[in-house]
Amino acid sequence: MSRRSSTIASVSPPQASTQPITVTQPHLPPLEEFLPYLEQIWASKVLTNGGPFHRQLEAALATYLGVPHVCLFANATIALVTALQALRITGEVITTPYSFVATAHSLLWNGIKPVFVDIDPQTFNIDPAKIEAAITPQTTAIMPVHCYGRPCDTEAIGRIADNYNLKVIYDAAHAFGVQHQGQSVLNAGDMSILSFHATKVFNTFEGGAIICQDLRTKQHIDHLKNFGFVDEVTVVATGINGKMSEFNAALGLLQLRQIDELLAKRHSIDTIYRERLSGIQGIALPEWPEEADVNWSYFPIRIGTEFPLSRDALYLQLKAAGILARRYFHPLISEFPMYRGLPSAQVNSLPNAHKASREVICLPQHPGLSTADIDHVCMSIMTASEHAKRLPLAA
Ligand SMILES: *Cc1c(COP(=O)(O)O)cnc(C)c1O
């Protein structure tokens, strides 16, 4: 069924298009505003290696995010790999199966064994109460994820890390701009990693960053991301090429000018979804914590047993209506071939993660959505539900 032919499109404002509604869509500034930045790059011929835009973006992000130090990277995956190198993490690291696969891949790239711990069913974040039982003499760190931008229980995780002398590296790819009790959540733990990929709240086409707390650590990371070079002739570590280019850094500076407006738009979309979808039996809406300023990066809903359709049946019906909602995170990381043989990857030790992986679907959430788009998503969910309820009677 094309979106035009649906009933809601005909009663909605005319922005609705025949394009599918995707779960996310990158925001781009007006092209003409980017041209002066490109002219500067063309004039200076400084394309990378910590040029002026790179330095400006690091400073601007540190101020905007409320963090001491930002180390820009080509992407978050290289940043995760480098953070583990910078902290000399080895052996085993405790992490969550309910995330994007890059979280655990960064461990395997360092020869580290991931140890999966189940999530809290309410927050989708690693359950701190289950971490201690997973600690062994080989454990050196914890790598939690602020899933959907909701802050982890950083206090509980910090206490365990202190007691067992473990490092904490947060995969904060979803948590750009998130505050907890008036503080950036990115200051928790030893390091936090951000992603500026096209699909994220703040994008530089591709990009990422490590947030760290002291200048010496920043300098060490800056060497590591540039092959280990300290000066022209001195290489102090087996570094990698993780540098962000001037092109991406310049774009980031421009994107940062609009970020507050874009976050406000996401907030209003979140509010509209809540108005339209509250009270539907079997659908649990995301409950953002009171004490946090979240970034509305995702709108994950949970399809329970009282809903007349399974999550997967709803996913397919939405797809047929031109709505490309996504089942984040299905499959779990622990189900992929390189992880499923691990003792901690067994299904019975991760019941909450498996349940969430079966029940959650992320609805389209990005600043490019029109009211007509949101109406179409909500009406399609309600239509699917009503239709499924009538089906048994018809049969
Ligand atoms: C997007 C994402 C990454 C990877 O980010 P890239 O910048 O694409 O490398 C890692 N972890 C999580 C949780 C993500 O969502």
XYZ file of C-alpha atoms and ligand atoms in Angstrom:
410
model
C 0.000 0.000 0.000
C 1.458 3.377 -0.919
C 1.275 6.122 1.652
C -0.841 8.275 -0.662
C -3.582 5.684 -0.708
C -3.843 5.527 3.077
C -6.759 7.374 4.643
C -4.654 9.529 6.912
C -2.487 11.005 4.144
C -5.581 12.495 2.497
C -6.647 14.399 5.637
C -3.169 15.575 6.623
C -1.156 18.618 5.590
C 0.416 18.241 2.173
C 4.019 17.519 3.302
C 3.412 13.761 3.191
C 5.358 12.190 0.347
C 5.505 8.829 -1.346
C 9.007 8.308 0.094
C 9.097 5.737 2.878
C 9.297 7.167 6.389
C 12.649 6.000 7.726
C 13.497 5.471 11.395
C 15.982 8.315 11.109
C 17.194 10.814 8.551
C 20.374 12.885 8.720
C 19.973 16.596 9.201
C 21.993 18.692 6.742
C 22.544 22.460 6.946
C 21.827 24.592 3.863
C 24.597 23.819 1.356
C 25.404 27.478 0.733
C 26.278 27.880 4.404
C 28.887 25.152 4.053
C 30.595 26.670 1.000
C 32.606 29.329 2.907
C 34.091 26.551 5.065
C 35.072 24.625 1.936
C 36.641 27.771 0.438
C 38.814 28.091 3.528
C 39.924 24.481 3.244
C 40.678 24.931 -0.469
C 42.672 28.081 0.271
C 44.708 26.658 3.152
C 45.059 23.133 1.708
C 44.964 21.857 5.293
C 42.791 18.773 4.930
C 43.488 16.841 8.132
C 46.038 16.195 10.939
C 44.475 18.439 13.548
C 43.834 21.508 11.391
C 41.999 24.684 12.420
C 38.438 23.305 12.049
C 39.418 20.206 14.014
C 40.747 22.374 16.872
C 37.694 24.658 16.758
C 35.242 21.748 16.838
C 37.022 20.113 19.789
C 36.775 23.373 21.743
C 33.178 24.079 20.698
C 32.011 20.566 21.611
C 33.775 20.655 24.997
C 31.883 23.869 25.799
C 28.548 22.733 24.400
C 28.641 19.304 26.042
C 30.108 20.491 29.353
C 33.128 18.159 29.301
C 36.838 18.857 29.918
C 38.389 17.252 26.802
C 37.187 16.073 23.402
C 39.324 13.963 21.046
C 37.731 13.850 17.603
C 37.787 10.633 15.588
C 36.914 9.392 12.108
C 34.107 7.314 13.662
C 33.013 5.892 17.018
C 34.205 2.357 16.323
C 37.846 3.449 15.915
C 37.340 5.660 18.982
C 36.130 2.653 21.044
C 39.095 0.545 19.858
C 41.492 3.396 20.712
C 39.940 4.072 24.151
C 40.576 0.444 25.113
C 44.186 0.802 23.897
C 44.683 4.067 25.766
C 43.574 2.456 29.053
C 45.575 -0.741 28.292
C 42.500 -2.917 28.783
C 43.120 -6.670 28.458
C 41.538 -9.972 29.506
C 37.770 -9.733 30.010
C 35.388 -6.775 29.805
C 31.818 -6.810 31.089
C 29.342 -5.363 28.602
C 25.744 -5.488 27.382
C 24.322 -7.668 24.599
C 21.582 -5.062 23.957
C 23.491 -2.638 21.732
C 24.848 -2.038 18.264
C 27.426 -4.675 17.341
C 30.357 -2.186 17.329
C 30.327 -2.131 21.151
C 31.528 -5.742 21.395
C 33.503 -5.669 18.126
C 35.806 -3.054 19.689
C 36.680 -5.644 22.349
C 37.431 -8.433 19.867
C 39.641 -6.053 17.836
C 41.737 -5.688 21.002
C 41.834 -9.418 21.716
C 39.564 -8.900 24.737
C 36.870 -11.417 25.737
C 33.416 -9.824 26.063
C 31.388 -10.983 29.054
C 27.704 -10.243 28.533
C 25.544 -9.238 31.486
C 21.750 -8.962 31.255
C 19.903 -5.638 31.080
C 17.402 -4.032 33.415
C 14.015 -4.563 31.694
C 12.864 -1.026 32.599
C 15.878 0.929 31.326
C 17.350 -1.421 28.666
C 20.760 -0.626 30.230
C 23.158 -3.136 31.818
C 21.798 -4.223 35.227
C 24.380 -3.147 37.846
C 23.023 -5.765 40.291
C 24.228 -8.506 37.915
C 27.726 -7.137 37.241
C 29.526 -8.438 40.346
C 28.670 -12.069 39.648
C 30.369 -11.748 36.231
C 33.683 -10.407 37.577
C 36.640 -12.835 37.400
C 40.392 -12.357 38.040
C 40.697 -11.540 34.301
C 38.158 -8.695 34.383
C 39.755 -5.283 33.777
C 36.870 -3.038 32.748
C 33.143 -2.476 32.278
C 31.778 -1.145 28.980
C 28.142 -0.061 29.473
C 25.940 1.655 26.870
C 23.523 4.537 27.568
C 20.874 2.772 25.518
C 18.571 5.110 23.508
C 20.318 7.989 25.339
C 18.970 7.020 28.763
C 21.743 7.379 31.357
C 23.045 4.163 32.919
C 23.112 3.872 36.702
C 26.569 5.476 36.659
C 26.778 5.670 40.462
C 26.218 1.956 41.008
C 28.583 1.082 38.153
C 31.207 3.488 39.557
C 30.980 1.887 43.015
C 31.550 -1.610 41.599
C 34.447 -0.346 39.463
C 36.067 1.262 42.519
C 35.639 -1.839 44.658
C 37.216 -4.127 42.064
C 39.668 -1.626 40.577
C 38.088 -1.744 37.110
C 38.044 0.922 34.390
C 34.714 2.111 32.979
C 34.378 3.021 29.302
C 30.915 4.205 28.311
C 29.714 3.624 24.776
C 27.815 6.931 24.671
C 27.015 6.754 20.940
C 23.334 7.486 21.760
C 23.986 10.069 24.471
C 25.037 13.281 22.704
C 24.036 16.196 24.948
C 22.432 14.033 27.628
C 22.565 15.476 31.149
C 21.989 13.673 34.405
C 21.300 15.591 37.620
C 22.558 18.743 35.939
C 25.855 17.197 34.741
C 26.893 15.793 31.388
C 26.524 12.036 31.491
C 29.695 11.946 29.371
C 31.795 12.758 32.448
C 30.959 9.440 34.123
C 33.593 6.713 34.155
C 37.107 6.942 32.698
C 36.084 7.716 29.120
C 32.952 8.091 26.999
C 32.678 7.546 23.270
C 30.340 9.499 21.004
C 29.279 8.727 17.433
C 28.620 11.426 14.846
C 27.463 8.941 12.205
C 24.802 10.054 9.735
C 22.098 8.250 11.738
C 22.875 9.895 15.066
C 21.468 13.028 16.755
C 24.530 15.104 15.806
C 26.264 14.105 12.569
C 29.447 15.010 10.710
C 28.635 12.479 7.891
C 30.981 10.062 9.710
C 32.710 10.904 12.957
C 33.126 10.219 16.626
C 34.931 11.340 19.749
C 36.463 10.203 23.001
C 35.575 12.328 26.025
C 38.262 12.178 28.706
C 38.891 13.967 31.980
C 42.523 15.149 31.952
C 44.946 16.713 29.499
C 47.600 13.990 29.731
C 45.062 11.380 28.694
C 43.916 13.598 25.822
C 47.492 13.987 24.581
C 48.016 10.218 24.772
C 44.808 9.594 22.784
C 45.810 12.244 20.233
C 49.089 10.388 19.673
C 47.315 7.043 19.401
C 44.909 8.300 16.744
C 47.861 9.577 14.652
C 49.941 6.356 14.337
C 51.626 7.053 17.698
C 53.553 10.064 16.347
C 54.622 12.622 18.952
C 56.774 14.658 16.555
C 58.292 14.227 13.098
C 60.646 11.437 14.108
C 59.215 9.964 17.323
C 56.651 7.165 17.475
C 55.679 6.203 21.039
C 52.911 3.659 20.521
C 51.353 1.302 17.990
C 48.862 3.936 16.977
C 46.201 3.857 14.319
C 44.813 6.401 11.858
C 41.653 7.574 13.608
C 41.777 11.275 12.747
C 38.736 13.313 11.767
C 39.261 15.295 8.534
C 38.832 19.047 8.187
C 35.792 18.455 5.973
C 33.953 16.592 8.731
C 35.114 18.989 11.446
C 33.927 22.039 9.470
C 30.546 20.393 8.939
C 30.362 19.674 12.667
C 30.881 23.366 13.481
C 27.983 24.255 11.222
C 25.745 21.470 12.577
C 26.419 22.599 16.138
C 24.831 25.988 15.416
C 21.462 24.274 14.892
C 21.617 21.452 17.401
C 19.366 23.029 20.060
C 16.635 23.656 17.509
C 16.891 20.063 16.279
C 16.724 18.653 19.804
C 13.623 20.776 20.477
C 12.006 19.360 17.331
C 12.773 15.823 18.523
C 11.236 16.657 21.893
C 8.019 17.826 20.256
C 7.843 14.659 18.114
C 8.256 12.604 21.295
C 5.363 14.551 22.844
C 3.073 14.039 19.832
C 3.752 10.289 19.787
C 2.847 10.139 23.488
C -0.456 11.964 22.932
C -1.412 9.759 20.018
C -0.257 6.383 21.346
C -0.948 6.527 25.061
C -3.678 4.199 26.248
C -3.297 1.649 23.447
C -3.469 -1.717 25.157
C -0.253 -3.697 24.886
C 1.995 -0.795 23.890
C 4.443 0.556 26.463
C 5.868 3.972 25.618
C 9.413 4.981 26.590
C 9.556 6.500 30.085
C 12.413 8.993 30.235
C 13.773 9.571 33.735
C 12.692 12.780 35.521
C 16.188 13.683 36.713
C 17.731 13.508 33.225
C 17.700 15.758 30.163
C 17.542 13.174 27.400
C 18.076 13.826 23.680
C 14.989 12.091 22.209
C 17.280 10.163 19.883
C 14.908 7.205 19.636
C 11.251 6.395 20.286
C 11.364 2.737 21.382
C 7.969 1.188 22.086
C 7.416 -2.217 23.615
C 4.808 -4.536 22.125
C 3.423 -6.678 24.949
C 1.216 -9.758 24.905
C -2.012 -7.695 25.250
C -1.364 -6.170 21.832
C -3.223 -8.214 19.190
C -0.131 -8.482 16.953
C 3.397 -9.636 17.624
C 6.185 -7.065 17.344
C 7.390 -8.734 14.125
C 3.913 -8.763 12.572
C 3.555 -5.059 13.391
C 7.017 -4.392 11.936
C 5.950 -6.012 8.645
C 2.615 -4.173 8.506
C 4.319 -0.847 9.093
C 6.799 -1.681 6.349
C 3.921 -2.393 3.980
C 2.532 1.065 4.877
C 5.842 2.696 3.928
C 7.106 3.061 7.508
C 10.574 1.680 8.079
C 10.573 1.293 11.868
C 13.549 -0.682 13.183
C 13.912 -3.533 15.644
C 16.796 -2.111 17.673
C 18.302 -4.372 19.054
C 17.406 -7.533 17.231
C 19.341 -9.764 16.935
C 21.290 -9.256 20.159
C 25.066 -8.934 19.871
C 25.339 -12.248 21.764
C 23.480 -13.986 18.895
C 25.987 -13.113 16.168
C 28.299 -15.961 15.111
C 31.496 -14.539 16.641
C 29.825 -14.187 20.069
C 27.221 -16.931 20.444
C 29.720 -19.578 21.586
C 30.748 -17.545 24.648
C 29.506 -18.889 28.003
C 27.968 -15.483 28.822
C 26.060 -15.432 25.506
C 23.723 -18.292 26.448
C 20.037 -17.445 26.114
C 19.055 -18.431 29.674
C 21.559 -16.026 31.228
C 20.150 -13.030 29.304
C 16.350 -13.286 29.705
C 15.620 -9.534 29.861
C 17.751 -8.763 26.818
C 16.042 -11.516 24.819
C 12.591 -10.318 25.841
C 13.406 -6.718 24.869
C 14.909 -7.915 21.605
C 11.586 -9.668 20.814
C 9.302 -6.811 21.934
C 10.887 -3.438 21.112
C 10.424 -1.493 17.907
C 11.843 1.990 17.345
C 9.426 4.312 15.577
C 10.678 6.997 13.155
C 12.196 9.852 15.191
C 14.088 12.670 13.462
C 13.642 16.428 12.931
C 12.574 15.945 9.297
C 9.256 14.285 10.258
C 6.084 16.221 9.489
C 2.908 16.055 11.553
C 1.408 14.105 8.652
C 4.220 11.563 8.903
C 3.650 11.106 12.639
C -0.106 10.788 12.086
C 0.523 8.181 9.416
C 2.743 6.149 11.772
C 0.218 6.313 14.634
C -2.808 5.609 12.433
C -1.010 2.646 10.859
C -0.333 1.161 14.298
C -3.969 1.633 15.332
C -5.297 0.263 12.041
C -3.058 -2.804 12.318
C -4.282 -3.350 15.872
C -8.008 -2.941 15.036
C -7.702 -5.161 11.987
C -5.940 -7.909 13.968
C -8.622 -7.727 16.684
C -11.393 -8.223 14.094
C -9.635 -11.020 12.239
C -10.471 -13.866 14.667
C -14.194 -12.944 14.423
C -14.085 -12.850 10.631
C -12.412 -16.273 10.609
C 26.313 3.951 16.038
C 26.899 3.198 17.184
C 28.251 2.836 17.229
C 29.174 3.000 16.056
O 29.347 4.296 15.647
P 30.157 4.628 14.297
O 30.430 6.093 14.403
O 29.236 4.281 13.167
O 31.392 3.810 14.272
C 28.726 2.210 18.376
N 27.923 1.952 19.421
C 26.616 2.245 19.407
C 25.783 1.948 20.611
C 26.050 2.872 18.279
O 24.742 3.130 18.260
